[in-house]
CSV table of C-alpha atoms in Angstrom, one decimal:
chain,number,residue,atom,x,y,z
A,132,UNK,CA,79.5,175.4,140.0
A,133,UNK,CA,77.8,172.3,139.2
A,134,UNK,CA,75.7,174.0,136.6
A,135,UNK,CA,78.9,175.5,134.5
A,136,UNK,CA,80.9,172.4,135.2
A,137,UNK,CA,78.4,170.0,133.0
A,138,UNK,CA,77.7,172.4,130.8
A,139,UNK,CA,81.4,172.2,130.2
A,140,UNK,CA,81.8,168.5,130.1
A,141,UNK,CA,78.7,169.2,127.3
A,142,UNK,CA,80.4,171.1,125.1
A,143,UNK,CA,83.9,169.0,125.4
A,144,UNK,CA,82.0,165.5,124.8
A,145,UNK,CA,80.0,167.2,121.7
A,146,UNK,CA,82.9,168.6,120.2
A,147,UNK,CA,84.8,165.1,120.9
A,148,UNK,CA,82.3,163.0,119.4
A,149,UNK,CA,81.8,165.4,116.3
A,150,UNK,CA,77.9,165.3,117.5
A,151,UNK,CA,77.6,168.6,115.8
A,152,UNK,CA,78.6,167.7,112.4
A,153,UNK,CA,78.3,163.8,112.7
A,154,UNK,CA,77.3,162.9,109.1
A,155,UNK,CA,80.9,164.3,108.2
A,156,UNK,CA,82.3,162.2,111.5
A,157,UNK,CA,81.3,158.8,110.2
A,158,UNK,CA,80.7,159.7,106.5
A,159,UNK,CA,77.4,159.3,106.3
A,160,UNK,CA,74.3,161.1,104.5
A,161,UNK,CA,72.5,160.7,108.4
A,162,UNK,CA,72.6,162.8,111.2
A,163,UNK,CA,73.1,161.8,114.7
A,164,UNK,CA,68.6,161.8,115.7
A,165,UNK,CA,68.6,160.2,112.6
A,166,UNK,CA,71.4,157.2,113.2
A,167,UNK,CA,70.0,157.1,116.6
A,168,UNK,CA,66.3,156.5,115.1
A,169,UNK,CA,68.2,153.7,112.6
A,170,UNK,CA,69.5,152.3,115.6
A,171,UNK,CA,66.5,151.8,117.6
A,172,UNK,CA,64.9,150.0,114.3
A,173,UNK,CA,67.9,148.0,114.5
A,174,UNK,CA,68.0,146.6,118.2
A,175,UNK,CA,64.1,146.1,118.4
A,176,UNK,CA,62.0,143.2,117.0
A,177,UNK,CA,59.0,145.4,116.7
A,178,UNK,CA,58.3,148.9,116.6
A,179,UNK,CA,55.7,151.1,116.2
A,180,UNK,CA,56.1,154.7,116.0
A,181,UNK,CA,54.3,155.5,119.4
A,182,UNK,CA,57.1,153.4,121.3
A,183,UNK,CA,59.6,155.5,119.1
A,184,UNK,CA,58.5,158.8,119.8
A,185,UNK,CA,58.5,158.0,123.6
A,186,UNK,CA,61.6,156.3,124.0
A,187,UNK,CA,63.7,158.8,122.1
A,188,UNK,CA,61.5,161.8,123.1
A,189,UNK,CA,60.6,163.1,119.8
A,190,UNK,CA,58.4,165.4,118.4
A,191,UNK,CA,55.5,163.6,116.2
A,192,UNK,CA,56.2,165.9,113.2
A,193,UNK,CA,60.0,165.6,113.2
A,194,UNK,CA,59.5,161.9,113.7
A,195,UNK,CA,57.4,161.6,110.4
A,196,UNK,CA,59.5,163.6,108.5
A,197,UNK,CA,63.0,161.3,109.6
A,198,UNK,CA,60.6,157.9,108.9
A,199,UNK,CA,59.2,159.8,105.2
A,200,UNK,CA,63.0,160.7,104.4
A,201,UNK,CA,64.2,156.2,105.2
A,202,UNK,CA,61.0,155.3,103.3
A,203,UNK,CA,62.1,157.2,100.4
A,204,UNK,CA,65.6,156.0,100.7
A,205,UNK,CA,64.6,152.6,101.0
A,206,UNK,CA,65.5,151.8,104.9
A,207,UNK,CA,62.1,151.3,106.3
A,208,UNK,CA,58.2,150.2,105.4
A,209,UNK,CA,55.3,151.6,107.9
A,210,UNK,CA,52.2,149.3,107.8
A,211,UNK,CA,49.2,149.3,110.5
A,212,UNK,CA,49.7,147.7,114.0
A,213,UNK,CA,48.4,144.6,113.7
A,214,UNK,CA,47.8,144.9,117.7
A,215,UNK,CA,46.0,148.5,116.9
A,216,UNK,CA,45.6,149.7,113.4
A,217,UNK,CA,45.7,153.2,114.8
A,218,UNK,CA,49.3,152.5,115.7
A,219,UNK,CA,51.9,152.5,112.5
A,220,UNK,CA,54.3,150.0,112.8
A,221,UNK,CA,58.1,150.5,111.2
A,222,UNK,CA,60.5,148.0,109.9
A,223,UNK,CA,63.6,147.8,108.3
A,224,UNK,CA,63.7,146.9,105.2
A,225,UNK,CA,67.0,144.5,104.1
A,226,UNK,CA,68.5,147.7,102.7
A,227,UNK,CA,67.6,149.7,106.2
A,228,UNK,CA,69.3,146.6,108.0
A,229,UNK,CA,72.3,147.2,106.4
A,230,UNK,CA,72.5,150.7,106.7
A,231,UNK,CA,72.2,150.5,110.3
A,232,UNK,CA,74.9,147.8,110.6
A,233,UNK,CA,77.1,149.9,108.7
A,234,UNK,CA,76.6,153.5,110.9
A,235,UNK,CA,76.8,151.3,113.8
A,236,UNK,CA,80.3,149.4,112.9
A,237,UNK,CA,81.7,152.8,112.0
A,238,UNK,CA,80.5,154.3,115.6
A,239,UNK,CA,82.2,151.3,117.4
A,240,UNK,CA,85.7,152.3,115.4
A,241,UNK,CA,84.9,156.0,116.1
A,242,UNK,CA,84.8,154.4,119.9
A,243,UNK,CA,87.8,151.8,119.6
A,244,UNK,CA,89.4,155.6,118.0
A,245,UNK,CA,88.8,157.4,121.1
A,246,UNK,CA,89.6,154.8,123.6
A,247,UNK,CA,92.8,154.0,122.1
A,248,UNK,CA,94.2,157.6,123.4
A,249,UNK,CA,93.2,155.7,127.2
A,250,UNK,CA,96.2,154.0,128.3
A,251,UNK,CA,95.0,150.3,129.6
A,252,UNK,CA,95.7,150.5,133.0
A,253,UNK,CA,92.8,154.1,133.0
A,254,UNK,CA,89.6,152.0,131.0
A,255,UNK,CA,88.4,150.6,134.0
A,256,UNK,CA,88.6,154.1,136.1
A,257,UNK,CA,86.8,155.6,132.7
A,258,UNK,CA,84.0,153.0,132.5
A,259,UNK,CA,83.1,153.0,136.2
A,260,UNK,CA,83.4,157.2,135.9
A,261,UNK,CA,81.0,156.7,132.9
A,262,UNK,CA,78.6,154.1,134.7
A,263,UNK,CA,78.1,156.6,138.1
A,264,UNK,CA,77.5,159.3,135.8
A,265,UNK,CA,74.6,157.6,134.7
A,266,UNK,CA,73.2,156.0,137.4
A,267,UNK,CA,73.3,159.1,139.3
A,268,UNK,CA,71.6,161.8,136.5
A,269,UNK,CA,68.9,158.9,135.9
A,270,UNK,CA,68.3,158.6,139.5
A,271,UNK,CA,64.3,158.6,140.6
A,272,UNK,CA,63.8,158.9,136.6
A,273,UNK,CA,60.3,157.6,135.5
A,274,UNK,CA,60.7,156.0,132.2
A,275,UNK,CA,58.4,156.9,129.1
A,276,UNK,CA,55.5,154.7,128.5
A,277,UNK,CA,56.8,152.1,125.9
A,278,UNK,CA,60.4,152.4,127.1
A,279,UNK,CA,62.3,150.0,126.4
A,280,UNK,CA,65.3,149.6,129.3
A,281,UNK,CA,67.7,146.6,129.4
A,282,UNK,CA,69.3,144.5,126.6
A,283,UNK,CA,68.7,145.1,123.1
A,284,UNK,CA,69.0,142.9,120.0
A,285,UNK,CA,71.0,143.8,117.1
A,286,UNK,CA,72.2,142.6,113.7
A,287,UNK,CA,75.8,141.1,113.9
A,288,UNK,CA,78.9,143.1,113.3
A,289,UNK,CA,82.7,141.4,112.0
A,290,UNK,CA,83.4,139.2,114.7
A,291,UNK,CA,80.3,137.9,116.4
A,292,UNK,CA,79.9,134.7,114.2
A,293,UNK,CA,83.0,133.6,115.7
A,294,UNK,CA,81.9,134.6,118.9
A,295,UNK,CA,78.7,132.3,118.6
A,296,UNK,CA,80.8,129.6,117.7
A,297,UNK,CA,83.4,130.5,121.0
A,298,UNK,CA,80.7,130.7,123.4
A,299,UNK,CA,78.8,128.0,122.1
A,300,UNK,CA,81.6,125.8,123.0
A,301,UNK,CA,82.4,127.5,126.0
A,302,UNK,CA,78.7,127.5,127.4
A,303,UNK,CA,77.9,123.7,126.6
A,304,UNK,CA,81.3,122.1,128.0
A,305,UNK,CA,81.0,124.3,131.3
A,306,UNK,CA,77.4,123.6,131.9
A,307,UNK,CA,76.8,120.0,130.4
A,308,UNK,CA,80.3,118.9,129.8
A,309,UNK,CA,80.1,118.5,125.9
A,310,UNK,CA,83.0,117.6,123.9
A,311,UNK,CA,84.5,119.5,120.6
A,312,UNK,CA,82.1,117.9,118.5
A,313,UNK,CA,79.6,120.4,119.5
A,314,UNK,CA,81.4,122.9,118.7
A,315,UNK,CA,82.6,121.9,115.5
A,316,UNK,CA,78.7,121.2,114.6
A,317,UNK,CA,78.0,125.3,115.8
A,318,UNK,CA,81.4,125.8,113.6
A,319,UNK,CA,79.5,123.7,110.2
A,320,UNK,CA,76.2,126.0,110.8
A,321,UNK,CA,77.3,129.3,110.9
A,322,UNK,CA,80.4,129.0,108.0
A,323,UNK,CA,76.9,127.7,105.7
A,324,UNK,CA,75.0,130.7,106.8
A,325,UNK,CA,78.3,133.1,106.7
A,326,UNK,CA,78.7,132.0,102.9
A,327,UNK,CA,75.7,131.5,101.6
A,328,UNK,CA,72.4,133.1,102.7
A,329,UNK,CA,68.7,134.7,101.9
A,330,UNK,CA,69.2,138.0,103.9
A,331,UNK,CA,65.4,138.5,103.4
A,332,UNK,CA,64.4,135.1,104.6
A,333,UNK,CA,67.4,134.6,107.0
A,334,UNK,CA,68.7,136.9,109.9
A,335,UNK,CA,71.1,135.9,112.8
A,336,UNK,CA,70.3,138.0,115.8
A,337,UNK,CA,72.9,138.9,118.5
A,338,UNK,CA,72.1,140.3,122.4
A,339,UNK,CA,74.0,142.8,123.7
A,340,UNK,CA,73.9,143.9,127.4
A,341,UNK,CA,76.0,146.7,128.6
A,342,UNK,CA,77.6,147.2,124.8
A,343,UNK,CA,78.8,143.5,125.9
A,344,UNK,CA,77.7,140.8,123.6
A,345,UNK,CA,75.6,138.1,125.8
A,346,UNK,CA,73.6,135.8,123.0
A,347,UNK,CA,72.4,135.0,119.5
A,348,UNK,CA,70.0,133.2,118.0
A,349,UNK,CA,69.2,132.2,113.9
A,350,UNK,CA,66.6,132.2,111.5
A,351,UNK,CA,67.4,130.1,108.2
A,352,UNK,CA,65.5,128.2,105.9
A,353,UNK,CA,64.8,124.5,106.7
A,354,UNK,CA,67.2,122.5,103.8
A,355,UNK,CA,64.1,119.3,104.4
A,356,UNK,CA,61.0,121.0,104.9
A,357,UNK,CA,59.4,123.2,102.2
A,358,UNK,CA,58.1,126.4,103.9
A,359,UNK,CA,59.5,126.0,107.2
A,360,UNK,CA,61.9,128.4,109.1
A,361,UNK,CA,64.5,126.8,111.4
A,362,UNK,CA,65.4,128.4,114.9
A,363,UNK,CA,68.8,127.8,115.3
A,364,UNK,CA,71.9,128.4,118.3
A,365,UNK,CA,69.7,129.9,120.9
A,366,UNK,CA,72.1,131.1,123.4
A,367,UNK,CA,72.1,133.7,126.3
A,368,UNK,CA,75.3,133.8,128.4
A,369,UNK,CA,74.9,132.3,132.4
A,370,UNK,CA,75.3,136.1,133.7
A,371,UNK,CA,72.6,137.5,131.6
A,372,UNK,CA,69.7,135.2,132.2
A,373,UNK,CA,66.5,136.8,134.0
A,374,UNK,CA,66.6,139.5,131.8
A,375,UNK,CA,64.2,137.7,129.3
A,376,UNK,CA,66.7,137.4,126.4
A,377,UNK,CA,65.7,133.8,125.5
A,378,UNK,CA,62.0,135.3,125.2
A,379,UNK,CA,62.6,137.9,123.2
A,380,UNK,CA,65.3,136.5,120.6
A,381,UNK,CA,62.5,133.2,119.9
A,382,UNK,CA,59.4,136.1,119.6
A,383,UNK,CA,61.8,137.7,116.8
A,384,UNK,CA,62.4,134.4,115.2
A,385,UNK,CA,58.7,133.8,115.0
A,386,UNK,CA,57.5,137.1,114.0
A,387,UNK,CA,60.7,137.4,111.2
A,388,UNK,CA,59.6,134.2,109.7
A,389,UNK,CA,56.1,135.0,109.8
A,390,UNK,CA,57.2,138.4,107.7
A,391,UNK,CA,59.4,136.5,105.2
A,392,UNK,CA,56.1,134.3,104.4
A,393,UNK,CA,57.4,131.2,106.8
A,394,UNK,CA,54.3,128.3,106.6
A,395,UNK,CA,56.1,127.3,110.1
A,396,UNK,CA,58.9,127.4,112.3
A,397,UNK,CA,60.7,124.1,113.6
A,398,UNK,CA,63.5,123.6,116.0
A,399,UNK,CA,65.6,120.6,117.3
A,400,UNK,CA,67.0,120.6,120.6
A,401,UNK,CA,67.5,117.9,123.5
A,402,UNK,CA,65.5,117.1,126.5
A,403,UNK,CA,67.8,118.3,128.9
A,404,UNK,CA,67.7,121.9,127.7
A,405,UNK,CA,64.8,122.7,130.0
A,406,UNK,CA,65.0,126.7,130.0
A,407,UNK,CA,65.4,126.6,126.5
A,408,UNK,CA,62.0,123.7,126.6
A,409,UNK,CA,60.0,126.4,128.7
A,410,UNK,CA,60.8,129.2,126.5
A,411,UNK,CA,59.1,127.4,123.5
A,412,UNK,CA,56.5,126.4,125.2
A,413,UNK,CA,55.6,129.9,125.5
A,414,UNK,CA,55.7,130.6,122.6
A,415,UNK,CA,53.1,128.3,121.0
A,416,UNK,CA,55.7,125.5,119.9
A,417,UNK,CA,54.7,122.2,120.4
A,418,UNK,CA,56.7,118.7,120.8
A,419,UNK,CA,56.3,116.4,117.6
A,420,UNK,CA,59.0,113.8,118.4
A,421,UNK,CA,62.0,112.7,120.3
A,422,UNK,CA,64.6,110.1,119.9
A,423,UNK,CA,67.4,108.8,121.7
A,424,UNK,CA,71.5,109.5,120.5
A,425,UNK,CA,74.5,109.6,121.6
A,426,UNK,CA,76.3,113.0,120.6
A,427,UNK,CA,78.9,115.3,121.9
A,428,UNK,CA,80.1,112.8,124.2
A,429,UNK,CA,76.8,112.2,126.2
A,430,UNK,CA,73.9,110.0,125.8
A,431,UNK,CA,70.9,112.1,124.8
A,432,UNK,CA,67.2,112.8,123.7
A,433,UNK,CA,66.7,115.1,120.9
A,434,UNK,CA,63.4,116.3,120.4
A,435,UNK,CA,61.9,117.7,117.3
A,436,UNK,CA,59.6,120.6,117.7
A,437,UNK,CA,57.1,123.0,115.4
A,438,UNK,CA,55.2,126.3,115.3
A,439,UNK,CA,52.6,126.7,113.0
A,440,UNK,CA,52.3,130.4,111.3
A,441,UNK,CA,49.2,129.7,109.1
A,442,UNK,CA,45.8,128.6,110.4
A,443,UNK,CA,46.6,124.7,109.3
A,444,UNK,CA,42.5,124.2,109.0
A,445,UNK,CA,42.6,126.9,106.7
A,446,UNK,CA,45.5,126.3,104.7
A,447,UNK,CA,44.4,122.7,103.6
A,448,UNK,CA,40.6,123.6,102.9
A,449,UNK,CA,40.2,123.8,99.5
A,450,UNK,CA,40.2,127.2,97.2
């Protein structure tokens, strides 16, 4: 009975999703291993195509031959691991970052389709149906080596600057009882990077947990210092800390600007920010200078801090 009965529920949610002809269901040229493959690329700072083949269970030829296919369409580059040159690493190219925005914006309407046959007052009932389903097949699983489990970054979709400006304001009032002004400087930073930005030198980041946006963080160039990337609106939502989101959005600032040819990566934040302090610490950032202000309604000290990318010794030795 069980047997026949998921079998069923397979070949009604296959047929609903169109997972059998899905490059006609979201008009694309990609099918659904390949938007999957796109999407992984997408949510993951760094990926190399051991962790993909594990965490999406895939066969090392078929793999090749879907990464050969987005090199030649432009979507990804392969290069050696610089951890293991045995190991290829894959990235997105600008083009590929697109793409993947693009097949993933038309999968949340596809969604936002399908859930708009729910009435309201049944979401809830379908979520939690959705949610024991899971936790109950993936019961006792063992995950692949290299799986990757939890939150995952991804590029931002129509909506989410707005969001980082909401929940900027939100975040900072509840927790250290900042004033509009903040929020109006969060407001200045992302319209400037909304109209006007270097998509291969500047990349906003959001985390999601649970399909459920929880952070953000940006990469721009730094309008005083030649060479230098900026770290900007590092945020992770009170609910999803512990998950090691602040970590892992500042490692993919570092290792974007070190890509796009960065000579360093600088940051301002104030002293009171401690979790956000620890987190740079970590990652090799050092404390240059601090100062005393009053802003968003609260006396303060910013601090001014920097990550060099290029061994400095080197860099000023002479050719």
């Amino acid at each position: 009975m069980s047997i026949q009965e998921i079998r069923a529920f397979n070949r009604f949610y296959t047929n609903l999703i169109g997972a059998l002809n899905y490059s006609k269901h979201l008009y694309t040229p990609y099918t659904l291993t390949e938007s999957r493959l796109l999407y992984e690329l997408a949510h993951t700072p760094r990926t190399d195509a051991a962790e993909l083949r594990a965490e999406l269970s895939l066969d090392a030829g078929y793999l090749s031959r879907m990464l050969t296919k987005f090199e030649r369409d432009g979507l990804v580059e392969r290069a050696p691991s610089e951890q293991d040159a045995r190991r290829q690493r894959i990235t997105l190219t600008r083009q590929g970052r697109g793409t993947a925005a693009l097949l993933d914006e038309r999968a949340r309407e596809a969604v936002g389709t399908l859930l708009d046959r729910v009435e309201p007052d049944e979401r809830p009932r379908l979520v939690e149906a959705l949610r024991t389903a899971r936790e109950i097949l993936s019961a006792g699983e063992t995950p692949a080596a290299g799986r990757r489990e939890g939150p995952v970054l991804r590029d931002p979709v129509p909506g989410d600057l707005g969001w980082i400006v909401q929940r900027h304001g939100a975040v900072y009032a509840a927790e250290y009882g900042w004033d509009a002004t903040f929020e109006g400087l969060v407001a200045r930073i992302v319209a400037d990077f909304a109209a006007d930005h270097d998509e291969r030198r500047e990349r906003v980041w959001i985390a999601e947990l649970d399909g459920r946006a929880v952070g953000s963080v940006m990469c721009v160039r730094d309008a005083e210092t030649p060479g230098a990337a900026r770290l900007r609106l590092l945020l992770v939502e009170p609910e999803a800390r512990g998950h090691g989101l602040g970590e892992r959005m500042v490692e993919a600032v570092v290792d974007f600007a070190r890509d796009a040819g960065y000579r360093e990566v600088v940051l301002w934040t104030n002293d009171l920010l401690a979790a956000a302090r620890k987190l740079y610490v970590r990652a090799g950032f050092s404390l240059v200078a601090e100062k005393p202000h009053h802003s968003y309604g609260a006396d303060l000290v910013g601090q001014d801090w920097r990550l060099p990318l290029v061994d400095e010794s080197v860099a000023r030795s002479p050719s």
